PDB file of C-alpha atoms in Angstrom:
ATOM      1  CA  GLU A   3     -55.833   7.658 -76.200  1.00 50.00           C
ATOM      2  CA  ASN A   4     -58.107   8.179 -72.977  1.00 48.00           C
ATOM      3  CA  LYS A   5     -56.214   5.590 -71.309  1.00 47.00           C
ATOM      4  CA  HIS A   6     -52.805   7.654 -71.872  1.00 47.00           C
ATOM      5  CA  GLU A   7     -54.455  10.719 -70.612  1.00 48.00           C
ATOM      6  CA  GLU A   8     -55.620   8.827 -67.486  1.00 49.00           C
ATOM      7  CA  LYS A   9     -51.859   7.673 -67.178  1.00 46.00           C
ATOM      8  CA  VAL A  10     -50.761  11.325 -67.542  1.00 46.00           C
ATOM      9  CA  GLN A  11     -53.240  12.605 -65.334  1.00 52.00           C
ATOM     10  CA  ASP A  12     -52.915   9.942 -62.557  1.00 54.00           C
ATOM     11  CA  PRO A  13     -49.171   9.406 -62.714  1.00 51.00           C
ATOM     12  CA  ASP A  14     -49.025   8.104 -59.043  1.00 54.00           C
ATOM     13  CA  ARG A  15     -52.085   5.798 -59.185  1.00 55.00           C
ATOM     14  CA  GLY A  16     -49.533   2.692 -60.230  1.00 53.00           C
ATOM     15  CA  GLU A  17     -47.697   3.326 -56.913  1.00 52.00           C
ATOM     16  CA  ASP A  18     -50.483   3.516 -55.013  1.00 54.00           C
ATOM     17  CA  LYS A  19     -51.607   0.072 -56.405  1.00 53.00           C
ATOM     18  CA  THR A  20     -48.336  -1.177 -55.900  1.00 52.00           C
ATOM     19  CA  LYS A  21     -47.799  -0.076 -52.164  1.00 48.00           C
ATOM     20  CA  ALA A  22     -51.620  -1.506 -51.665  1.00 52.00           C
ATOM     21  CA  GLU A  23     -50.452  -4.876 -52.900  1.00 53.00           C
ATOM     22  CA  MET A  24     -47.211  -4.780 -50.782  1.00 51.00           C
ATOM     23  CA  GLY A  25     -49.335  -3.722 -47.727  1.00 57.00           C
ATOM     24  CA  SER A  26     -51.571  -6.863 -48.269  1.00 71.00           C
ATOM     25  CA  LYS A  27     -48.864  -9.522 -47.668  1.00 76.00           C
ATOM     26  CA  THR A  28     -49.730 -11.593 -44.782  1.00 85.00           C
ATOM     27  CA  TRP A  29     -47.370 -12.802 -42.044  1.00 83.00           C
ATOM     28  CA  ALA A  30     -46.801 -16.248 -43.836  1.00 82.00           C
ATOM     29  CA  ASP A  31     -45.729 -14.584 -46.753  1.00 78.00           C
ATOM     30  CA  LEU A  32     -43.252 -12.537 -45.333  1.00 83.00           C
ATOM     31  CA  ALA A  33     -41.748 -15.533 -43.280  1.00 82.00           C
ATOM     32  CA  GLY A  34     -41.890 -17.391 -46.804  1.00 78.00           C
ATOM     33  CA  GLU A  35     -39.576 -14.591 -48.075  1.00 81.00           C
ATOM     34  CA  MET A  36     -37.599 -14.767 -44.960  1.00 82.00           C
ATOM     35  CA  LYS A  37     -37.370 -18.053 -45.484  1.00 82.00           C
ATOM     36  CA  MET A  38     -36.310 -17.946 -49.102  1.00 82.00           C
ATOM     37  CA  PHE A  39     -33.777 -15.591 -48.311  1.00 80.00           C
ATOM     38  CA  LEU A  40     -31.982 -17.801 -45.729  1.00 83.00           C
ATOM     39  CA  TRP A  41     -31.930 -20.495 -48.044  1.00 80.00           C
ATOM     40  CA  ASN A  42     -32.837 -20.955 -51.566  1.00 83.00           C
ATOM     41  CA  PRO A  43     -33.283 -24.190 -52.687  1.00 82.00           C
ATOM     42  CA  GLU A  44     -33.289 -23.650 -56.266  1.00 80.00           C
ATOM     43  CA  GLU A  45     -30.439 -21.257 -56.641  1.00 79.00           C
ATOM     44  CA  ARG A  46     -28.667 -23.093 -53.577  1.00 80.00           C
ATOM     45  CA  THR A  47     -27.926 -19.774 -51.911  1.00 85.00           C
ATOM     46  CA  CYS A  48     -27.884 -18.680 -48.068  1.00 83.00           C
ATOM     47  CA  LEU A  49     -28.166 -15.121 -47.750  1.00 81.00           C
ATOM     48  CA  GLY A  50     -27.731 -14.702 -51.103  1.00 77.00           C
ATOM     49  CA  ARG A  51     -24.588 -16.101 -51.561  1.00 82.00           C
ATOM     50  CA  THR A  52     -23.398 -19.627 -53.182  1.00 85.00           C
ATOM     51  CA  ALA A  53     -21.576 -21.729 -51.043  1.00 83.00           C
ATOM     52  CA  LYS A  54     -18.440 -21.172 -53.273  1.00 84.00           C
ATOM     53  CA  SER A  55     -19.015 -17.301 -52.388  1.00 86.00           C
ATOM     54  CA  TRP A  56     -19.123 -17.691 -48.876  1.00 88.00           C
ATOM     55  CA  GLY A  57     -16.028 -19.679 -48.996  1.00 88.00           C
ATOM     56  CA  LEU A  58     -13.911 -17.024 -50.751  1.00 89.00           C
ATOM     57  CA  ILE A  59     -15.277 -14.162 -48.453  1.00 89.00           C
ATOM     58  CA  LEU A  60     -14.496 -16.222 -45.727  1.00 90.00           C
ATOM     59  CA  LEU A  61     -10.692 -16.866 -46.795  1.00 94.00           C
ATOM     60  CA  PHE A  62     -10.307 -13.509 -47.669  1.00 93.00           C
ATOM     61  CA  TYR A  63     -11.261 -12.452 -44.032  1.00 93.00           C
ATOM     62  CA  PHE A  64      -9.081 -14.994 -42.471  1.00 95.00           C
ATOM     63  CA  ILE A  65      -6.005 -14.187 -44.414  1.00 95.00           C
ATOM     64  CA  PHE A  66      -6.592 -10.468 -43.849  1.00 96.00           C
ATOM     65  CA  TYR A  67      -7.024 -10.544 -40.014  1.00 96.00           C
ATOM     66  CA  THR A  68      -4.329 -13.286 -39.914  1.00 96.00           C
ATOM     67  CA  CYS A  69      -1.809 -10.771 -41.500  1.00 96.00           C
ATOM     68  CA  LEU A  70      -3.004  -7.984 -38.995  1.00 97.00           C
ATOM     69  CA  ALA A  71      -2.652  -9.977 -36.024  1.00 97.00           C
ATOM     70  CA  GLY A  72       0.662 -11.079 -37.275  1.00 96.00           C
ATOM     71  CA  MET A  73       1.968  -7.895 -37.940  1.00 97.00           C
ATOM     72  CA  PHE A  74       0.773  -6.633 -34.277  1.00 97.00           C
ATOM     73  CA  ALA A  75       2.472  -9.576 -32.837  1.00 97.00           C
ATOM     74  CA  PHE A  76       5.766  -8.840 -34.864  1.00 96.00           C
ATOM     75  CA  CYS A  77       5.464  -4.945 -33.963  1.00 95.00           C
ATOM     76  CA  MET A  78       5.266  -6.159 -29.939  1.00 94.00           C
ATOM     77  CA  TYR A  79       8.029  -8.717 -30.066  1.00 93.00           C
ATOM     78  CA  VAL A  80      10.363  -5.956 -31.543  1.00 93.00           C
ATOM     79  CA  MET A  81       9.287  -3.449 -29.141  1.00 89.00           C
ATOM     80  CA  LEU A  82       9.801  -5.921 -25.982  1.00 87.00           C
ATOM     81  CA  LEU A  83      13.325  -6.844 -27.257  1.00 87.00           C
ATOM     82  CA  THR A  84      14.242  -3.266 -26.546  1.00 85.00           C
ATOM     83  CA  LEU A  85      13.046  -3.113 -23.262  1.00 83.00           C
ATOM     84  CA  SER A  86      14.190  -4.706 -19.968  1.00 81.00           C
ATOM     85  CA  PRO A  87      12.351  -6.077 -17.080  1.00 80.00           C
ATOM     86  CA  TYR A  88      14.826  -5.023 -14.811  1.00 79.00           C
ATOM     87  CA  THR A  89      15.326  -1.341 -15.783  1.00 77.00           C
ATOM     88  CA  PRO A  90      13.503   1.249 -17.199  1.00 73.00           C
ATOM     89  CA  ARG A  91      14.519   2.617 -20.651  1.00 72.00           C
ATOM     90  CA  TYR A  92      13.554   6.134 -20.027  1.00 70.00           C
ATOM     91  CA  ARG A  93      14.070   7.358 -16.505  1.00 63.00           C
ATOM     92  CA  ASP A  94      14.737  11.214 -16.970  1.00 60.00           C
ATOM     93  CA  ARG A  95      11.026  12.064 -17.192  1.00 55.00           C
ATOM     94  CA  VAL A  96      10.411  11.329 -13.444  1.00 57.00           C
ATOM     95  CA  SER A  97      10.639  14.477 -11.081  1.00 58.00           C
ATOM     96  CA  PRO A  98      12.286  13.111  -7.919  1.00 60.00           C
ATOM     97  CA  PRO A  99      11.385  12.846  -5.128  1.00 71.00           C
ATOM     98  CA  GLY A 100       7.854  12.428  -3.729  1.00 76.00           C
ATOM     99  CA  VAL A 101       7.039  12.390   0.056  1.00 84.00           C
ATOM    100  CA  MET A 102       4.660  10.786   1.850  1.00 87.00           C
ATOM    101  CA  ILE A 103       3.544  10.503   5.649  1.00 91.00           C
ATOM    102  CA  ARG A 104       2.441   7.756   7.696  1.00 92.00           C
ATOM    103  CA  PRO A 105       0.175   7.350   9.640  1.00 92.00           C
ATOM    104  CA  TYR A 106      -2.206   8.398   6.645  1.00 89.00           C
ATOM    105  CA  LEU A 107      -5.835   7.923   7.709  1.00 86.00           C
ATOM    106  CA  HIS A 108      -8.122  10.915   6.881  1.00 80.00           C
ATOM    107  CA  GLY A 109      -6.068  13.164   4.344  1.00 85.00           C
ATOM    108  CA  PHE A 110      -3.173  15.191   5.599  1.00 90.00           C
ATOM    109  CA  THR A 111      -5.089  16.196   8.677  1.00 93.00           C
ATOM    110  CA  ILE A 112      -3.931  14.532  12.326  1.00 94.00           C
ATOM    111  CA  ALA A 113      -6.191  15.555  14.623  1.00 94.00           C
ATOM    112  CA  PHE A 114      -7.060  14.255  18.281  1.00 95.00           C
ATOM    113  CA  ASN A 115      -7.578  15.113  21.844  1.00 95.00           C
ATOM    114  CA  VAL A 116      -5.010  13.441  24.295  1.00 95.00           C
ATOM    115  CA  SER A 117      -7.904  12.530  27.028  1.00 94.00           C
ATOM    116  CA  GLN A 118      -9.759  10.511  24.217  1.00 95.00           C
ATOM    117  CA  PRO A 119      -7.743   7.288  23.463  1.00 94.00           C
ATOM    118  CA  SER A 120     -10.435   6.839  21.010  1.00 95.00           C
ATOM    119  CA  THR A 121      -9.443   9.762  18.667  1.00 95.00           C
ATOM    120  CA  TRP A 122      -5.678   8.534  18.405  1.00 95.00           C
ATOM    121  CA  GLN A 123      -5.817   4.734  19.074  1.00 96.00           C
ATOM    122  CA  PRO A 124      -6.394   4.273  15.060  1.00 95.00           C
ATOM    123  CA  TYR A 125      -3.367   6.367  14.125  1.00 96.00           C
ATOM    124  CA  VAL A 126      -1.200   4.267  16.775  1.00 96.00           C
ATOM    125  CA  ASP A 127      -2.367   1.062  15.130  1.00 96.00           C
ATOM    126  CA  SER A 128      -1.520   2.349  11.781  1.00 95.00           C
ATOM    127  CA  MET A 129       1.585   3.114  12.763  1.00 96.00           C
ATOM    128  CA  HIS A 130       2.293  -0.266  14.092  1.00 96.00           C
ATOM    129  CA  HIS A 131       0.768  -2.137  10.786  1.00 96.00           C
ATOM    130  CA  PHE A 132       3.051  -0.226   8.803  1.00 95.00           C
ATOM    131  CA  LEU A 133       6.365  -0.936  10.910  1.00 95.00           C
ATOM    132  CA  ALA A 134       5.592  -4.428  11.229  1.00 95.00           C
ATOM    133  CA  ALA A 135       8.269  -5.013   8.324  1.00 93.00           C
ATOM    134  CA  TYR A 136      10.814  -2.973   9.837  1.00 95.00           C
ATOM    135  CA  ASP A 137      10.678  -5.404  12.927  1.00 96.00           C
ATOM    136  CA  ASP A 138      14.624  -5.812  14.082  1.00 95.00           C
ATOM    137  CA  LYS A 139      14.177  -9.718  13.721  1.00 95.00           C
ATOM    138  CA  VAL A 140      12.642  -9.323  10.403  1.00 95.00           C
ATOM    139  CA  GLN A 141      15.443  -7.011   8.927  1.00 95.00           C
ATOM    140  CA  GLU A 142      17.821  -9.263  10.396  1.00 94.00           C
ATOM    141  CA  GLU A 143      16.777 -12.375   9.047  1.00 94.00           C
ATOM    142  CA  LYS A 144      16.369 -10.707   5.318  1.00 93.00           C
ATOM    143  CA  ASN A 145      18.883  -8.029   4.888  1.00 94.00           C
ATOM    144  CA  ILE A 146      22.450  -7.392   5.740  1.00 94.00           C
ATOM    145  CA  GLU A 147      24.555  -4.607   7.529  1.00 94.00           C
ATOM    146  CA  CYS A 148      25.749  -2.176   5.439  1.00 93.00           C
ATOM    147  CA  VAL A 149      28.717   0.533   5.673  1.00 92.00           C
ATOM    148  CA  SER A 150      26.908   3.769   6.322  1.00 91.00           C
ATOM    149  CA  GLY A 151      27.666   6.920   4.543  1.00 90.00           C
ATOM    150  CA  GLN A 152      28.408   5.278   0.867  1.00 93.00           C
ATOM    151  CA  TYR A 153      26.261   4.443  -1.788  1.00 93.00           C
ATOM    152  CA  PHE A 154      25.651   0.263  -2.009  1.00 93.00           C
ATOM    153  CA  ILE A 155      26.375  -0.065  -5.551  1.00 92.00           C
ATOM    154  CA  GLN A 156      25.790  -3.793  -6.536  1.00 90.00           C
ATOM    155  CA  GLY A 157      27.402  -5.218  -9.836  1.00 85.00           C
ATOM    156  CA  GLY A 158      26.744  -8.260 -11.676  1.00 83.00           C
ATOM    157  CA  ASN A 159      24.217  -8.981 -14.078  1.00 85.00           C
ATOM    158  CA  GLU A 160      21.249  -7.055 -13.887  1.00 81.00           C
ATOM    159  CA  SER A 161      18.989 -10.086 -13.501  1.00 85.00           C
ATOM    160  CA  GLU A 162      21.032 -11.367 -10.593  1.00 88.00           C
ATOM    161  CA  GLU A 163      19.027 -10.863  -6.943  1.00 90.00           C
ATOM    162  CA  LYS A 164      20.635  -7.939  -5.067  1.00 91.00           C
ATOM    163  CA  LYS A 165      21.040  -7.469  -1.077  1.00 93.00           C
ATOM    164  CA  ALA A 166      19.379  -4.745   0.929  1.00 93.00           C
ATOM    165  CA  CYS A 167      20.625  -2.882   3.750  1.00 95.00           C
ATOM    166  CA  GLN A 168      19.000  -3.217   7.108  1.00 95.00           C
ATOM    167  CA  PHE A 169      16.759  -0.593   8.468  1.00 95.00           C
ATOM    168  CA  LYS A 170      15.470  -1.824  11.832  1.00 95.00           C
ATOM    169  CA  ARG A 171      12.378  -0.204  13.798  1.00 95.00           C
ATOM    170  CA  SER A 172      14.785   0.661  16.769  1.00 95.00           C
ATOM    171  CA  LEU A 173      16.440   3.056  14.736  1.00 95.00           C
ATOM    172  CA  LEU A 174      13.719   5.278  15.232  1.00 95.00           C
ATOM    173  CA  GLN A 175      14.291   5.397  19.062  1.00 94.00           C
ATOM    174  CA  ASN A 176      11.033   7.340  20.372  1.00 94.00           C
ATOM    175  CA  CYS A 177       9.199   6.874  17.611  1.00 95.00           C
ATOM    176  CA  SER A 178       9.819   3.151  17.188  1.00 95.00           C
ATOM    177  CA  GLY A 179       6.739   1.959  19.013  1.00 94.00           C
ATOM    178  CA  ILE A 180       9.085  -0.099  21.271  1.00 94.00           C
ATOM    179  CA  GLU A 181       9.467   1.956  24.147  1.00 93.00           C
ATOM    180  CA  ASP A 182       6.107   4.033  23.893  1.00 94.00           C
ATOM    181  CA  PRO A 183       3.624   1.601  22.149  1.00 95.00           C
ATOM    182  CA  THR A 184       1.570   4.889  21.682  1.00 96.00           C
ATOM    183  CA  PHE A 185       4.293   6.650  19.609  1.00 96.00           C
ATOM    184  CA  GLY A 186       3.884   9.765  21.884  1.00 95.00           C
ATOM    185  CA  TYR A 187       0.255  10.488  20.916  1.00 96.00           C
ATOM    186  CA  SER A 188      -1.388   9.453  24.764  1.00 94.00           C
ATOM    187  CA  LYS A 189       1.232  12.615  25.570  1.00 94.00           C
ATOM    188  CA  GLY A 190       0.190  14.943  23.056  1.00 94.00           C
ATOM    189  CA  GLN A 191       3.656  14.214  21.526  1.00 95.00           C
ATOM    190  CA  PRO A 192       2.835  12.297  18.209  1.00 96.00           C
ATOM    191  CA  CYS A 193       5.465  10.914  15.952  1.00 96.00           C
ATOM    192  CA  ILE A 194       5.088  10.956  11.948  1.00 96.00           C
ATOM    193  CA  LEU A 195       7.157   8.950   9.610  1.00 95.00           C
ATOM    194  CA  MET A 196       8.462  10.604   6.373  1.00 92.00           C
ATOM    195  CA  ASP A 197       8.424   7.772   3.774  1.00 87.00           C
ATOM    196  CA  VAL A 198      10.503   9.375   0.509  1.00 79.00           C
ATOM    197  CA  LEU A 199       9.359   7.848  -2.763  1.00 67.00           C
ATOM    198  CA  PHE A 200      12.622   8.748  -4.752  1.00 57.00           C
ATOM    199  CA  LEU A 201      13.720   5.321  -3.570  1.00 53.00           C
ATOM    200  CA  GLN A 202      11.142   3.846  -5.833  1.00 64.00           C
ATOM    201  CA  ILE A 203      13.158   5.229  -8.937  1.00 76.00           C
ATOM    202  CA  ILE A 204      15.578   2.684 -10.311  1.00 82.00           C
ATOM    203  CA  GLY A 205      19.420   3.559 -10.173  1.00 82.00           C
ATOM    204  CA  TYR A 206      18.392   7.046  -8.502  1.00 83.00           C
ATOM    205  CA  ARG A 207      21.119   8.662  -6.244  1.00 85.00           C
ATOM    206  CA  PRO A 208      19.861  11.439  -4.111  1.00 83.00           C
ATOM    207  CA  GLY A 209      21.833  14.028  -2.802  1.00 85.00           C
ATOM    208  CA  ALA A 210      25.220  13.863  -4.993  1.00 85.00           C
ATOM    209  CA  GLY A 211      27.205  11.804  -2.066  1.00 89.00           C
ATOM    210  CA  VAL A 212      25.469  13.759   0.542  1.00 91.00           C
ATOM    211  CA  PRO A 213      23.089  12.327   2.772  1.00 91.00           C
ATOM    212  CA  VAL A 214      19.569  14.047   1.969  1.00 90.00           C
ATOM    213  CA  SER A 215      18.169  15.591   5.104  1.00 92.00           C
ATOM    214  CA  VAL A 216      14.729  16.884   6.593  1.00 93.00           C
ATOM    215  CA  ASP A 217      13.423  19.941   8.274  1.00 93.00           C
ATOM    216  CA  CYS A 218       9.798  21.211   9.376  1.00 94.00           C
ATOM    217  CA  LYS A 219       8.450  24.436   9.746  1.00 93.00           C
ATOM    218  CA  VAL A 220       5.027  26.265  10.339  1.00 94.00           C
ATOM    219  CA  GLN A 221       3.781  26.563   7.049  1.00 89.00           C
ATOM    220  CA  LYS A 222       1.590  29.610   7.956  1.00 84.00           C
ATOM    221  CA  GLY A 223       1.328  31.454  10.873  1.00 81.00           C
ATOM    222  CA  ASN A 224       3.042  32.079  13.868  1.00 88.00           C
ATOM    223  CA  GLU A 225       6.493  30.384  13.840  1.00 88.00           C
ATOM    224  CA  SER A 226       6.245  29.579  17.884  1.00 90.00           C
ATOM    225  CA  ASP A 227       3.292  26.985  17.218  1.00 92.00           C
ATOM    226  CA  LEU A 228       5.926  24.785  16.576  1.00 93.00           C
ATOM    227  CA  ARG A 229       8.682  24.833  19.103  1.00 92.00           C
ATOM    228  CA  SER A 230      10.384  21.435  19.014  1.00 92.00           C
ATOM    229  CA  VAL A 231      10.849  18.558  16.869  1.00 94.00           C
ATOM    230  CA  ASP A 232      13.211  15.576  17.305  1.00 95.00           C
ATOM    231  CA  PHE A 233      14.461  13.733  14.178  1.00 96.00           C
ATOM    232  CA  TYR A 234      15.470  10.042  14.095  1.00 94.00           C
ATOM    233  CA  PRO A 235      17.598   8.246  12.966  1.00 91.00           C
ATOM    234  CA  GLY A 236      20.476  10.704  13.883  1.00 80.00           C
ATOM    235  CA  ASN A 237      19.663  14.025  12.742  1.00 84.00           C
ATOM    236  CA  GLY A 238      17.068  13.112  10.140  1.00 91.00           C
ATOM    237  CA  THR A 239      18.953  12.314   7.073  1.00 92.00           C
ATOM    238  CA  PHE A 240      18.585   9.294   4.637  1.00 92.00           C
ATOM    239  CA  ASP A 241      21.808   7.336   4.852  1.00 93.00           C
ATOM    240  CA  LEU A 242      23.418   6.949   1.315  1.00 93.00           C
ATOM    241  CA  MET A 243      23.663   2.798   1.730  1.00 94.00           C
ATOM    242  CA  TYR A 244      19.762   2.673   0.982  1.00 92.00           C
ATOM    243  CA  TYR A 245      20.840   4.000  -2.431  1.00 89.00           C
ATOM    244  CA  PRO A 246      20.528   2.744  -5.561  1.00 89.00           C
ATOM    245  CA  TYR A 247      17.202   0.884  -5.637  1.00 88.00           C
ATOM    246  CA  TYR A 248      17.442  -1.828  -8.238  1.00 88.00           C
ATOM    247  CA  GLY A 249      13.661  -2.639  -8.600  1.00 86.00           C
ATOM    248  CA  LYS A 250      11.296  -4.863  -7.038  1.00 85.00           C
ATOM    249  CA  ILE A 251      12.099  -7.933  -9.220  1.00 87.00           C
ATOM    250  CA  THR A 252      15.640  -8.285  -8.194  1.00 89.00           C
ATOM    251  CA  HIS A 253      15.864  -5.971  -4.852  1.00 89.00           C
ATOM    252  CA  VAL A 254      12.788  -8.408  -3.471  1.00 87.00           C
ATOM    253  CA  ASN A 255      13.333  -7.621   0.232  1.00 89.00           C
ATOM    254  CA  TYR A 256      14.068  -3.788   0.181  1.00 91.00           C
ATOM    255  CA  THR A 257      12.707  -1.634   2.570  1.00 89.00           C
ATOM    256  CA  SER A 258      12.528   2.098   2.091  1.00 89.00           C
ATOM    257  CA  PRO A 259      14.404   3.877   4.935  1.00 92.00           C
ATOM    258  CA  LEU A 260      12.086   6.330   6.950  1.00 94.00           C
ATOM    259  CA  VAL A 261      12.801   9.529   8.817  1.00 95.00           C
ATOM    260  CA  ALA A 262      10.904  10.064  11.994  1.00 95.00           C
ATOM    261  CA  MET A 263       9.690  13.505  13.139  1.00 95.00           C
ATOM    262  CA  HIS A 264       8.480  13.696  17.160  1.00 96.00           C
ATOM    263  CA  PHE A 265       6.648  16.763  17.557  1.00 96.00           C
ATOM    264  CA  THR A 266       7.435  17.069  21.041  1.00 94.00           C
ATOM    265  CA  ASP A 267       6.172  20.668  21.744  1.00 93.00           C
ATOM    266  CA  VAL A 268       3.160  22.018  19.271  1.00 93.00           C
ATOM    267  CA  LYS A 269       0.530  24.448  20.320  1.00 92.00           C
ATOM    268  CA  LYS A 270      -2.334  22.679  21.623  1.00 92.00           C
ATOM    269  CA  ASN A 271      -6.491  23.342  20.734  1.00 93.00           C
ATOM    270  CA  TYR A 272      -5.254  24.662  17.269  1.00 92.00           C
ATOM    271  CA  SER A 273      -4.585  24.045  13.736  1.00 93.00           C
ATOM    272  CA  VAL A 274      -1.203  24.123  12.992  1.00 94.00           C
ATOM    273  CA  PRO A 275      -0.167  23.680   9.430  1.00 94.00           C
ATOM    274  CA  ILE A 276       3.362  22.183   9.175  1.00 94.00           C
ATOM    275  CA  GLN A 277       5.523  21.828   6.085  1.00 93.00           C
ATOM    276  CA  CYS A 278       8.343  19.339   6.411  1.00 93.00           C
ATOM    277  CA  SER A 279      11.168  19.263   3.381  1.00 92.00           C
ATOM    278  CA  LEU A 280      13.953  17.617   1.911  1.00 91.00           C
ATOM    279  CA  ASN A 281      17.284  19.331   1.547  1.00 91.00           C
ATOM    280  CA  GLY A 282      20.134  18.295  -0.182  1.00 89.00           C
ATOM    281  CA  LYS A 283      21.896  18.549  -3.887  1.00 88.00           C
ATOM    282  CA  GLY A 284      19.254  18.253  -6.532  1.00 83.00           C
ATOM    283  CA  ILE A 285      16.378  18.074  -4.423  1.00 85.00           C
ATOM    284  CA  ILE A 286      13.429  20.377  -5.731  1.00 82.00           C
ATOM    285  CA  ASN A 287      11.304  21.233  -2.737  1.00 84.00           C
ATOM    286  CA  ASP A 288       9.939  24.308  -3.785  1.00 81.00           C
ATOM    287  CA  ALA A 289       7.722  23.742  -7.091  1.00 78.00           C
ATOM    288  CA  ASN A 290       4.181  25.268  -6.620  1.00 77.00           C
ATOM    289  CA  ARG A 291       2.348  22.655  -9.313  1.00 75.00           C
ATOM    290  CA  ASP A 292       3.486  19.620  -6.906  1.00 75.00           C
ATOM    291  CA  ARG A 293       2.941  19.960  -3.120  1.00 73.00           C
ATOM    292  CA  PHE A 294       4.530  16.312  -2.803  1.00 75.00           C
ATOM    293  CA  LEU A 295       7.648  17.151  -4.750  1.00 81.00           C
ATOM    294  CA  GLY A 296      10.653  17.542  -2.181  1.00 84.00           C
ATOM    295  CA  ARG A 297       8.274  18.415   0.660  1.00 88.00           C
ATOM    296  CA  ILE A 298       4.740  17.697   2.271  1.00 90.00           C
ATOM    297  CA  VAL A 299       2.131  19.679   4.152  1.00 91.00           C
ATOM    298  CA  PHE A 300       0.027  18.474   6.911  1.00 93.00           C
ATOM    299  CA  THR A 301      -1.838  19.945   9.607  1.00 94.00           C
ATOM    300  CA  LEU A 302      -1.641  19.001  13.349  1.00 94.00           C
ATOM    301  CA  SER A 303      -4.695  19.710  15.506  1.00 95.00           C
ATOM    302  CA  ILE A 304      -3.821  18.096  19.209  1.00 94.00           C
ATOM    303  CA  GLY A 305      -6.526  18.578  21.735  1.00 93.00           C
ATOM    304  CA  LYS A 306      -6.229  18.476  25.652  1.00 88.00           C
TER     305      LYS A 306
END
């Protein structure tokens, strides 16, 4: 009865004794238990499992993950059967056209002093580097002469290599860098090239049969800050013969047409914000959400 009363009066005594026994284990005891857990020679178990148990569970996971991999591969195979490497399946989600300018060195501000060649030479070097692919000899070797004023539609299998129309550097005239290697920067009359990205959209035919043209104006401020701009080639249009684009896989030697804008009379010693826009049927150039959609805004700051 006394022993029973002691147990009732002190129920935690047995737990304390167990904890004391556990705390008295040495590192050798713990190492022995770990060794026994890793391999028990009596029960012939490893990590608590027999060889048969390990075999069954490994077989299960092997079959499980093999089925998952097979299902994934099958889904990818079926999806790829519906896609073409030459023509995107969906092209109606692209909002053409996007516009970019050259040279593009320090953002959309072109600033230099005419009397300091070091300020405009990087722009000149960038222009020469960009136009290297448009050299007349390079274009004559790789591409063909096309009929101006109409789309250059090529039939045949979509996997056949397509021909590309020549766009010679000499078409840019005063902005070609041939007669004036400085592109007018040494005179304070810089040339800027417009590169339109709608030509990268496969099958797109902008303008609905009418060439897309370019015009430039002062975005904000006095319109007299920009008194004269010359456009090349012609009157600043993208000829229809460079459309449609068939993709980089088949249209290997394709080079995008350009429009050169020669700013021959811009207010000096002043930052002039300029907006150049594309004009043509189906062209969007007034979207507030995208400043590069059908137009581009940049700043000319020409010092004496």
